[in-house]
mmCIF file of C-alpha atoms and ligand atoms in Angstrom:
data_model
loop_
_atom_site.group_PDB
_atom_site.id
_atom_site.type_symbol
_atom_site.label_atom_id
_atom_site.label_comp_id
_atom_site.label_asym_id
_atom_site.label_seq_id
_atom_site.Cartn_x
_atom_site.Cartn_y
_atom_site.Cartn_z
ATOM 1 C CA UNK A 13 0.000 0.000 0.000
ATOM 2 C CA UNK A 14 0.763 3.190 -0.522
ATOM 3 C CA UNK A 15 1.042 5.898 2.010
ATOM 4 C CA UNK A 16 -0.096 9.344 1.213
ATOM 5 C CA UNK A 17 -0.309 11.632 4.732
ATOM 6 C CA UNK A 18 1.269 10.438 7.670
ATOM 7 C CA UNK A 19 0.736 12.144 11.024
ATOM 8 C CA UNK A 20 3.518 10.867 13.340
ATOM 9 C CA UNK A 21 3.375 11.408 17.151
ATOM 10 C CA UNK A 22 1.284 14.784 17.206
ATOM 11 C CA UNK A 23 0.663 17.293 19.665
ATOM 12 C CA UNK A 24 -1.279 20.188 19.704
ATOM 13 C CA UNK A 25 -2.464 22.197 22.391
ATOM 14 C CA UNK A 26 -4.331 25.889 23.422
ATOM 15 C CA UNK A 27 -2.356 27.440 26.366
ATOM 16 C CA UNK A 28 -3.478 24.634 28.686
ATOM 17 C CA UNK A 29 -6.028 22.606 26.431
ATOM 18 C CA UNK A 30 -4.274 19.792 25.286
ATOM 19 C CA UNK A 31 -6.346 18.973 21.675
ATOM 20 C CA UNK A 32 -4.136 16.454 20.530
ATOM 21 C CA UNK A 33 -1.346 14.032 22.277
ATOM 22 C CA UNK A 34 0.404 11.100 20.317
ATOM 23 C CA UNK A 35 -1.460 11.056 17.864
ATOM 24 C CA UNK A 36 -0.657 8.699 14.399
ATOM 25 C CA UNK A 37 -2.438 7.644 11.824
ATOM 26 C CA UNK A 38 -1.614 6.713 8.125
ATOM 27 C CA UNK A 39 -3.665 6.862 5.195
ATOM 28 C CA UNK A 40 -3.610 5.071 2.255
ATOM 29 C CA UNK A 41 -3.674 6.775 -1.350
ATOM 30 C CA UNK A 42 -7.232 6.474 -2.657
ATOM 31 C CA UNK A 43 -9.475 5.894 0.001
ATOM 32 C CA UNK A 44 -12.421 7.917 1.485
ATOM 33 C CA UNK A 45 -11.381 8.590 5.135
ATOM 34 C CA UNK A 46 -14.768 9.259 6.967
ATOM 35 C CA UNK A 47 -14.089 11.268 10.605
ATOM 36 C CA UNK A 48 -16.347 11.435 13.186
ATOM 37 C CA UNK A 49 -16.248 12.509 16.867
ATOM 38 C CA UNK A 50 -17.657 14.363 19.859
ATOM 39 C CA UNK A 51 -18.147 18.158 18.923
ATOM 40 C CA UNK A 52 -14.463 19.939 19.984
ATOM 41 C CA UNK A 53 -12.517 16.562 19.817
ATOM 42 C CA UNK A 54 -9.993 18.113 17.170
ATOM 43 C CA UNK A 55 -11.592 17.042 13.440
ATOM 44 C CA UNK A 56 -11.206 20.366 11.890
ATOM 45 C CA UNK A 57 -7.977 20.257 13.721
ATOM 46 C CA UNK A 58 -6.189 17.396 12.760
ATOM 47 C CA UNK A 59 -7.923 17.755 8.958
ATOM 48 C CA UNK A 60 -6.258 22.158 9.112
ATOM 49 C CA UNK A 61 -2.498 20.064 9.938
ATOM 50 C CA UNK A 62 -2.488 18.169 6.419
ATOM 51 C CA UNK A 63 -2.836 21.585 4.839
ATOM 52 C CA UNK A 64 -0.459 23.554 6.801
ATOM 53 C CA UNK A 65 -3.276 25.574 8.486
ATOM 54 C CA UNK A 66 -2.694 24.394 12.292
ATOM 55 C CA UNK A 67 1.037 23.390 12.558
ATOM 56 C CA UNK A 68 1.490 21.070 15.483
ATOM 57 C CA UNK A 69 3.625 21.498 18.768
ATOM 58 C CA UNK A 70 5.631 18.224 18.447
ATOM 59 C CA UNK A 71 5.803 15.590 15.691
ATOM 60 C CA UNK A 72 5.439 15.383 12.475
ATOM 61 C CA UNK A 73 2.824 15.498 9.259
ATOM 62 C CA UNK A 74 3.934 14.037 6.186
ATOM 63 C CA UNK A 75 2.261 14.529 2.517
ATOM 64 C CA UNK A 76 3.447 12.572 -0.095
ATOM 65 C CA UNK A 77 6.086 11.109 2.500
ATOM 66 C CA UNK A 78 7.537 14.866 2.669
ATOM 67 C CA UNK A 79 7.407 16.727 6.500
ATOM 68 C CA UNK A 80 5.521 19.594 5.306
ATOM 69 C CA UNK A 81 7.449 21.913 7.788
ATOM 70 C CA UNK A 82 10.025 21.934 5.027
ATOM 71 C CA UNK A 83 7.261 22.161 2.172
ATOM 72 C CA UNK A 84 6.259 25.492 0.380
ATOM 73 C CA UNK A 85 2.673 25.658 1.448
ATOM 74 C CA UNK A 86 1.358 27.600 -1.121
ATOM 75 C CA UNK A 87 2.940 24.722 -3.774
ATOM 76 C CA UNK A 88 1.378 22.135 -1.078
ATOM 77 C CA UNK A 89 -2.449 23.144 -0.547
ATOM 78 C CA UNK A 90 -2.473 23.202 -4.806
ATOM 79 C CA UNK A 91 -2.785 19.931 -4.709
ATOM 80 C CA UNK A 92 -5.321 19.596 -1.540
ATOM 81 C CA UNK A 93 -8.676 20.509 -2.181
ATOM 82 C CA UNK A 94 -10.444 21.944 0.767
ATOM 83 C CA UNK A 95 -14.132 22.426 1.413
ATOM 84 C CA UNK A 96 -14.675 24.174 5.119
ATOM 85 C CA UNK A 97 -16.400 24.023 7.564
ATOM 86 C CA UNK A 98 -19.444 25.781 6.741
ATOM 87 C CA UNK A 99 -19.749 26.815 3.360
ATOM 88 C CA UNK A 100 -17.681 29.871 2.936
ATOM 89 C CA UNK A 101 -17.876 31.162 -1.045
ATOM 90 C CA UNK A 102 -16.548 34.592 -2.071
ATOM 91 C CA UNK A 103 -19.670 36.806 -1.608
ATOM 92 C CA UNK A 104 -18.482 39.254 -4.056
ATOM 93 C CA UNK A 105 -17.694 36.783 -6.818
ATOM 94 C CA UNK A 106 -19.925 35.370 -9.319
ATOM 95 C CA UNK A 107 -20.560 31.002 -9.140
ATOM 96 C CA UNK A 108 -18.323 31.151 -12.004
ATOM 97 C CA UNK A 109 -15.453 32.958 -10.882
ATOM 98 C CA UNK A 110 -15.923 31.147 -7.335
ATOM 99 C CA UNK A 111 -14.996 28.084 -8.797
ATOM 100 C CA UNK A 112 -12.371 29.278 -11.310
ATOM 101 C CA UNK A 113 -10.283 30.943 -7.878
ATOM 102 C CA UNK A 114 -7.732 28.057 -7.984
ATOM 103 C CA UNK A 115 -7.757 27.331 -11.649
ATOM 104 C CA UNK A 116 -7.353 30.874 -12.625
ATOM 105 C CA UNK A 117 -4.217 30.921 -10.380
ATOM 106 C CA UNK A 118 -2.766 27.166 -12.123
ATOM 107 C CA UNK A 119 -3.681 28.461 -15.526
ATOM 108 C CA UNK A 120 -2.872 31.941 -15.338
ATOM 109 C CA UNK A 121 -3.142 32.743 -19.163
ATOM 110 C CA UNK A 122 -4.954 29.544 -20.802
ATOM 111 C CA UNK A 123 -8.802 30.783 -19.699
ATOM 112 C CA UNK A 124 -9.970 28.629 -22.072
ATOM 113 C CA UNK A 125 -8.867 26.070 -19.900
ATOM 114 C CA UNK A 126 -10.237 27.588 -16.500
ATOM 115 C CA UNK A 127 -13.379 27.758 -18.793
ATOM 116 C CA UNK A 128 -13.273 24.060 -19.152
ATOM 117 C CA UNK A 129 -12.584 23.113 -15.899
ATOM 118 C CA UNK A 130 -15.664 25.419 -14.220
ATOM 119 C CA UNK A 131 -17.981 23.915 -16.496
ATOM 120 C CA UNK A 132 -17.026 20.572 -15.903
ATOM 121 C CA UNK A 133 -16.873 21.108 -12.530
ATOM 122 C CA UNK A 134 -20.518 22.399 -12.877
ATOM 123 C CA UNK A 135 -22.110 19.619 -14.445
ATOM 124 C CA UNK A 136 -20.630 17.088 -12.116
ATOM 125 C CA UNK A 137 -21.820 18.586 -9.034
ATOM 126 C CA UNK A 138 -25.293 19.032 -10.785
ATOM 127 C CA UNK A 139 -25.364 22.662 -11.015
ATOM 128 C CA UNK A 140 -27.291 24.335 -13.896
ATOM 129 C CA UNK A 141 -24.862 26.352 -16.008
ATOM 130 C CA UNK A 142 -27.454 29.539 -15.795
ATOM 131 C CA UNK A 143 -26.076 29.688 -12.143
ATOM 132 C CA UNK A 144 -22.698 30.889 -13.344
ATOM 133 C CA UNK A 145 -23.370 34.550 -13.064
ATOM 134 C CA UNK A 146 -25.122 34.629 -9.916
ATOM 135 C CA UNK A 147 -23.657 35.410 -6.556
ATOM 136 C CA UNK A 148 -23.895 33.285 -3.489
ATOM 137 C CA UNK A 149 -26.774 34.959 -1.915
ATOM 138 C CA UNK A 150 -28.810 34.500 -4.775
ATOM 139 C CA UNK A 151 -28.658 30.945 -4.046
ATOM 140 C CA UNK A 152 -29.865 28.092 -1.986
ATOM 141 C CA UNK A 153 -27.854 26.453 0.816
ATOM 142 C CA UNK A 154 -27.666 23.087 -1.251
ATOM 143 C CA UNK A 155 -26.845 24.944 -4.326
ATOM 144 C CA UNK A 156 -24.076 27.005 -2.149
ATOM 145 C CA UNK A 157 -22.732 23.792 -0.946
ATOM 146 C CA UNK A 158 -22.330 22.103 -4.646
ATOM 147 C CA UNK A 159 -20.437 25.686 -5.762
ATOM 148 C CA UNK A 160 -18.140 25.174 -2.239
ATOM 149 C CA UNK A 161 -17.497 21.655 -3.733
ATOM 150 C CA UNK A 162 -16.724 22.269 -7.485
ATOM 151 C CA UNK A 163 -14.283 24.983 -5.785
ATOM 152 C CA UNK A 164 -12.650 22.233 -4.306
ATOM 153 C CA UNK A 165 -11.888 20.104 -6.598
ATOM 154 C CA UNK A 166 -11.399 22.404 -9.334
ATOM 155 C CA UNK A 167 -7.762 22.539 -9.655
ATOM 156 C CA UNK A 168 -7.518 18.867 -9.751
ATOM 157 C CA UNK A 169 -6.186 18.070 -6.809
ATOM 158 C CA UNK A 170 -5.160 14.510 -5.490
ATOM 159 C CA UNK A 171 -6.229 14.844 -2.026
ATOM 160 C CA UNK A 172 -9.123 16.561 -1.028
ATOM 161 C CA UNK A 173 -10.223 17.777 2.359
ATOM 162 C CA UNK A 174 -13.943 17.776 3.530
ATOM 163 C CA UNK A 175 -15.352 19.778 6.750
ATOM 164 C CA UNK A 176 -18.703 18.638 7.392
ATOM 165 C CA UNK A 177 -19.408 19.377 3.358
ATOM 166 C CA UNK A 178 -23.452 18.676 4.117
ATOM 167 C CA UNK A 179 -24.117 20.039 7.351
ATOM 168 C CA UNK A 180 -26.349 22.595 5.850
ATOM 169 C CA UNK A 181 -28.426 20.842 3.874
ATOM 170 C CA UNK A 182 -31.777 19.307 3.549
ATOM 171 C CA UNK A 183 -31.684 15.098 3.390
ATOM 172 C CA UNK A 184 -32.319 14.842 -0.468
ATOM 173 C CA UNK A 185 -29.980 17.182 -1.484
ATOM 174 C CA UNK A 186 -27.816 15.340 1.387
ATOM 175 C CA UNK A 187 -28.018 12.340 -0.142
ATOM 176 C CA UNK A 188 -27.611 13.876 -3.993
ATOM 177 C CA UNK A 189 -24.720 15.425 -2.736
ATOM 178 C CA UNK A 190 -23.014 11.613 -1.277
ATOM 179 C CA UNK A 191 -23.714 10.212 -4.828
ATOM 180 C CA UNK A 192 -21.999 12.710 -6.832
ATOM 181 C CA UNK A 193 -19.385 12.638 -4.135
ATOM 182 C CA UNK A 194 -19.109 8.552 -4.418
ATOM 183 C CA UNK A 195 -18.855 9.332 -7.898
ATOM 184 C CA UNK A 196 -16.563 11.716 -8.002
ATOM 185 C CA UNK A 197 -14.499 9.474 -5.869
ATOM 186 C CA UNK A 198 -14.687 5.868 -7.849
ATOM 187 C CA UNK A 199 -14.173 8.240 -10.964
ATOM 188 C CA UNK A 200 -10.765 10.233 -9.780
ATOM 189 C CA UNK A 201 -9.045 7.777 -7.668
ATOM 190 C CA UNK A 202 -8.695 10.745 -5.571
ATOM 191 C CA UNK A 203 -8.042 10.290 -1.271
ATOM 192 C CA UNK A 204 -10.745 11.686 1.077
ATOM 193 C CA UNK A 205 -11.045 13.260 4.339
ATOM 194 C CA UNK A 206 -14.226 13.801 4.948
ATOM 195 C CA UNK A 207 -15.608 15.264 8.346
ATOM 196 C CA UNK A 208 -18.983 14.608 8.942
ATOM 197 C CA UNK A 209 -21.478 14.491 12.954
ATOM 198 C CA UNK A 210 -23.415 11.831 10.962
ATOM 199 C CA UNK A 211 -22.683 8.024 11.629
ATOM 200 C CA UNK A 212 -24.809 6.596 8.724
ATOM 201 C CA UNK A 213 -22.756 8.958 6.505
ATOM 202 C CA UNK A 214 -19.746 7.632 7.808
ATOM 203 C CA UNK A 215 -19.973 4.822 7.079
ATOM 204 C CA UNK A 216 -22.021 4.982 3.936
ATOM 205 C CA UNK A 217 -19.548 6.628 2.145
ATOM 206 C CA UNK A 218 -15.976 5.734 3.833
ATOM 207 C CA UNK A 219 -14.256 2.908 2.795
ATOM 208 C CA UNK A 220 -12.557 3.526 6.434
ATOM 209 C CA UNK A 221 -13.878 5.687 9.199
ATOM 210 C CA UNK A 222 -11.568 7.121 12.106
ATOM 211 C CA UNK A 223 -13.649 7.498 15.536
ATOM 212 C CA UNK A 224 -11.912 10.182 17.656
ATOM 213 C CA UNK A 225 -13.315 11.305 20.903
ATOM 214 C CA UNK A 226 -11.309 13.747 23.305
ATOM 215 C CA UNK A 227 -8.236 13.776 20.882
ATOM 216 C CA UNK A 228 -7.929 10.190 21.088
ATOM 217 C CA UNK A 229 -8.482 7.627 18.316
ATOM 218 C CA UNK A 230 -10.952 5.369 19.266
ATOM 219 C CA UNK A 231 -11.053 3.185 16.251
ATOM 220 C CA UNK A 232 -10.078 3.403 12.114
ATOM 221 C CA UNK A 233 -11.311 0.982 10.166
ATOM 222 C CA UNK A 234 -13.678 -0.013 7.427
ATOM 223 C CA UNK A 235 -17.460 0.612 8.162
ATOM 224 C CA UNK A 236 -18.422 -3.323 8.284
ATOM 225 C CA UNK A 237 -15.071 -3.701 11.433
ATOM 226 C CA UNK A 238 -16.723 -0.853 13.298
ATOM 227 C CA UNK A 239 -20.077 -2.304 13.170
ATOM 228 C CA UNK A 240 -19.058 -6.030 14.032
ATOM 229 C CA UNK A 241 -15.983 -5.121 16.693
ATOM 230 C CA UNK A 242 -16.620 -1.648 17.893
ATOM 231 C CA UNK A 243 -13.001 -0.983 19.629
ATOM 232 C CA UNK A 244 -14.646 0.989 22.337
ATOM 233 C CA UNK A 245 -17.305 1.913 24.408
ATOM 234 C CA UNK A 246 -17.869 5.168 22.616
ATOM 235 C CA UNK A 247 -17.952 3.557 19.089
ATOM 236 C CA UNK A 248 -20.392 0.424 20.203
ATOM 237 C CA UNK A 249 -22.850 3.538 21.472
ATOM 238 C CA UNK A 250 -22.011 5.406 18.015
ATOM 239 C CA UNK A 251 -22.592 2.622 15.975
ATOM 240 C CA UNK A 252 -25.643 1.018 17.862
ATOM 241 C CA UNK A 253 -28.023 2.747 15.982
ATOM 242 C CA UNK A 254 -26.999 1.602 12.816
ATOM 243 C CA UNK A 255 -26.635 -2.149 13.937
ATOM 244 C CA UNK A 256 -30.445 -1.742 15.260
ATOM 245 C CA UNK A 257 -31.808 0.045 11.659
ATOM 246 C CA UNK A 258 -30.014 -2.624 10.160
ATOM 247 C CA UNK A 259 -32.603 -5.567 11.262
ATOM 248 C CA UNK A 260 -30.010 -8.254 10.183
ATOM 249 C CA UNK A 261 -28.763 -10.849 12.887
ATOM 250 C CA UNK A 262 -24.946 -9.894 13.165
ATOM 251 C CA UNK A 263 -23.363 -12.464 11.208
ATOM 252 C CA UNK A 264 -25.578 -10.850 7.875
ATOM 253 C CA UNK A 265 -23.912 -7.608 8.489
ATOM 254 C CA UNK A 266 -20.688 -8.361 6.466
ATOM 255 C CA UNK A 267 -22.558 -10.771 3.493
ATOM 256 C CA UNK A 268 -25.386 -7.898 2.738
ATOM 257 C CA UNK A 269 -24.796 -7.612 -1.158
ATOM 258 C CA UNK A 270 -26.100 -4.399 -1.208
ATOM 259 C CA UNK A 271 -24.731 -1.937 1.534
ATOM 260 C CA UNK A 272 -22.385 -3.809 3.308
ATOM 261 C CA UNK A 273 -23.717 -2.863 6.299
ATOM 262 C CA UNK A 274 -26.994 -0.444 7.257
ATOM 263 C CA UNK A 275 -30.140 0.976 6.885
ATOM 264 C CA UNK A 276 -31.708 -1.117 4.196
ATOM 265 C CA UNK A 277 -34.989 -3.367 4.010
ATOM 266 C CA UNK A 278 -34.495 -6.801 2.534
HETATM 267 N N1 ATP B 15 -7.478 29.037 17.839
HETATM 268 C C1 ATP B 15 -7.889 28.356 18.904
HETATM 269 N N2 ATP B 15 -7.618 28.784 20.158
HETATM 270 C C2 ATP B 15 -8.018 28.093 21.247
HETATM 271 N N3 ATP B 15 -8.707 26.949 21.188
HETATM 272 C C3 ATP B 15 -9.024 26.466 19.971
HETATM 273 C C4 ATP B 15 -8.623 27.141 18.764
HETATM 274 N N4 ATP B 15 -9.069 26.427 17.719
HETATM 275 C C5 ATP B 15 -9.711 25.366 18.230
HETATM 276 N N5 ATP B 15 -9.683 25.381 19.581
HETATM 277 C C6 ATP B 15 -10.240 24.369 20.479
HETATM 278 O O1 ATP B 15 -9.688 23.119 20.114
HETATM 279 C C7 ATP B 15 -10.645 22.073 20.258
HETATM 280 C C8 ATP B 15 -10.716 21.286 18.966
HETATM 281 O O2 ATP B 15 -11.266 22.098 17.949
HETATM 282 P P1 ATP B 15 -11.687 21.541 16.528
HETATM 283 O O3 ATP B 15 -12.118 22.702 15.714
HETATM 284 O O4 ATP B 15 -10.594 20.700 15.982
HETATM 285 O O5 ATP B 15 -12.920 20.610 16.921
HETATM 286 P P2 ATP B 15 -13.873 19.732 16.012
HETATM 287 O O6 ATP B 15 -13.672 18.307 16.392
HETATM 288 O O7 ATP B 15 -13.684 20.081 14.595
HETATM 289 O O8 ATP B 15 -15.320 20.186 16.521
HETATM 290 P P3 ATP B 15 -16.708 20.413 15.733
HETATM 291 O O9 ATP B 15 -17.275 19.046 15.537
HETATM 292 O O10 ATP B 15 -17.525 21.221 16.687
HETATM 293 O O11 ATP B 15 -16.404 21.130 14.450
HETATM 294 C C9 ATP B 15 -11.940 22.746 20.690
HETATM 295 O O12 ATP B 15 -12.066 22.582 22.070
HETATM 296 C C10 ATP B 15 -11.742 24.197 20.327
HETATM 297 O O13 ATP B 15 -12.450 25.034 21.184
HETATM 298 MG MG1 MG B 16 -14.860 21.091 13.205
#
């Protein structure tokens, strides 16, 4: 396998608040990393440390097996998308020129190019191409979430970073939003870290899900190993829902052709 960020023996702490104490973890190139904890725990934390946002107090991050201490950030985050933590779009710039930030920058000259790359940005996230004048008040929350998305990926980028991308949204758009996402995902090979409060969507969408509660890691592993040997306390109470919607005895949870795992009716 193939390691593409490495966090080795982090800490991280506000004047007395310790967020984050030996912490590792190592993710594989291409999967979808699905990261869910206790509100505060250090998500947005650990996710702002890949990019250079947060820089830890000890130990070490490594992208593409390079300590990013040494690493021109700038050259670094062009290659890590990043959707925040609550939509934030330019206010003052159109759909279109939201999405073309990054691009515009890559390209510089070649706006035929950045042209490209908006629209097909567009289509993919299912946004009609009469949007691309409008500003970000003149549109819906869903609709602002899909621009904050084609942002992020726009320039291409081979690992992409997700802050609770749906929060805002109603649960059809929610769950139009995971498909294009899955798609996006199976199509570009790309690797995922994608924050989310919602367990079903953990595990729906991440081919491995890292539990954290109080800085700790409580348990990363694929969806089906969390629901059949919850590590922890915390993760059997996370995941007990899920095992109850799913209606299967326990040994069914890892043979279910369809899901894997959860909320279905056979
Ligand atoms: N700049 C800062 N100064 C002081 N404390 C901070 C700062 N940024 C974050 N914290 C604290 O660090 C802890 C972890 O924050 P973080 O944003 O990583 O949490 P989170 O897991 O993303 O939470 P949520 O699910 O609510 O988004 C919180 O207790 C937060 O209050
Ligand atoms: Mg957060």
């Amino acid at each position: 396998m193939n390691t593409v960020i490495e966090f080795k023996d982090i800490k991280k702490a506000y004047g007395q608040q310790t967020i984050v104490e030996h912490f590792n973890l190592t993710i594989e190139r291409g999967q979808f990393v699905t990261i869910i904890g206790s509100s505060g725990c250090g998500k947005t934390t650990i996710l702002k440390m890949i990019n250079g946002l947060i820089a830890p107090d000890e130990g070490t991050v490594y992208v593409e097996g390079k300590d990013i201490k040494n690493e021109d950030l700038i050259a670094l985050r062009r290659n890590i998308g990043y959707s925040i933590q609550g939509s934030v779009l330019f206010p003052h710039m159109t759909v279109e020129k939201n999405i073309a930030y990054v691009p515009e920058l890559l390209n510089k000259d070649d706006k035929a190019r950045t042209r490209a790359a908006v629209e097909k940005w567009m289509k993919i996230v299912g946004l009609d191409p009469q949007m691309l004048k409008r500003f970000p008040d003149e549109l819906s929350g869903g609709q602002q979430q899909r621009v904050g998305i084609a942002r992020s990926l726009a320039a291409s980028p081979d690992i992409l970073l997700m802050d609770e991308p749906f929060g805002a949204v109603d649960e059809i758009t929610r769950v139009q939003l995971q498909e294009e996402l899955r798609k996006i995902y199976e199509q570009t090979g790309i690797t995922i870290l994608f924050v989310t409060h919602d367990i079903s969507e953990a595990l729906k969408l991440g081919t491995k899900v890292l539990v954290m509660d109080k800085g700790q890691i409580q348990q990363f592993a694929e969806p089906t190993a969390l629901l059949r040997y919850p590590a922890t306390d915390f993760v059997r109470q996370l995941v007990a829902k899920e095992r109850r919607t799913c209606g299967l005895p326990e040994e069914k949870l890892l043979t279910c052709e369809y899901c894997g795992v959860m909320n279905h009716e056979h």
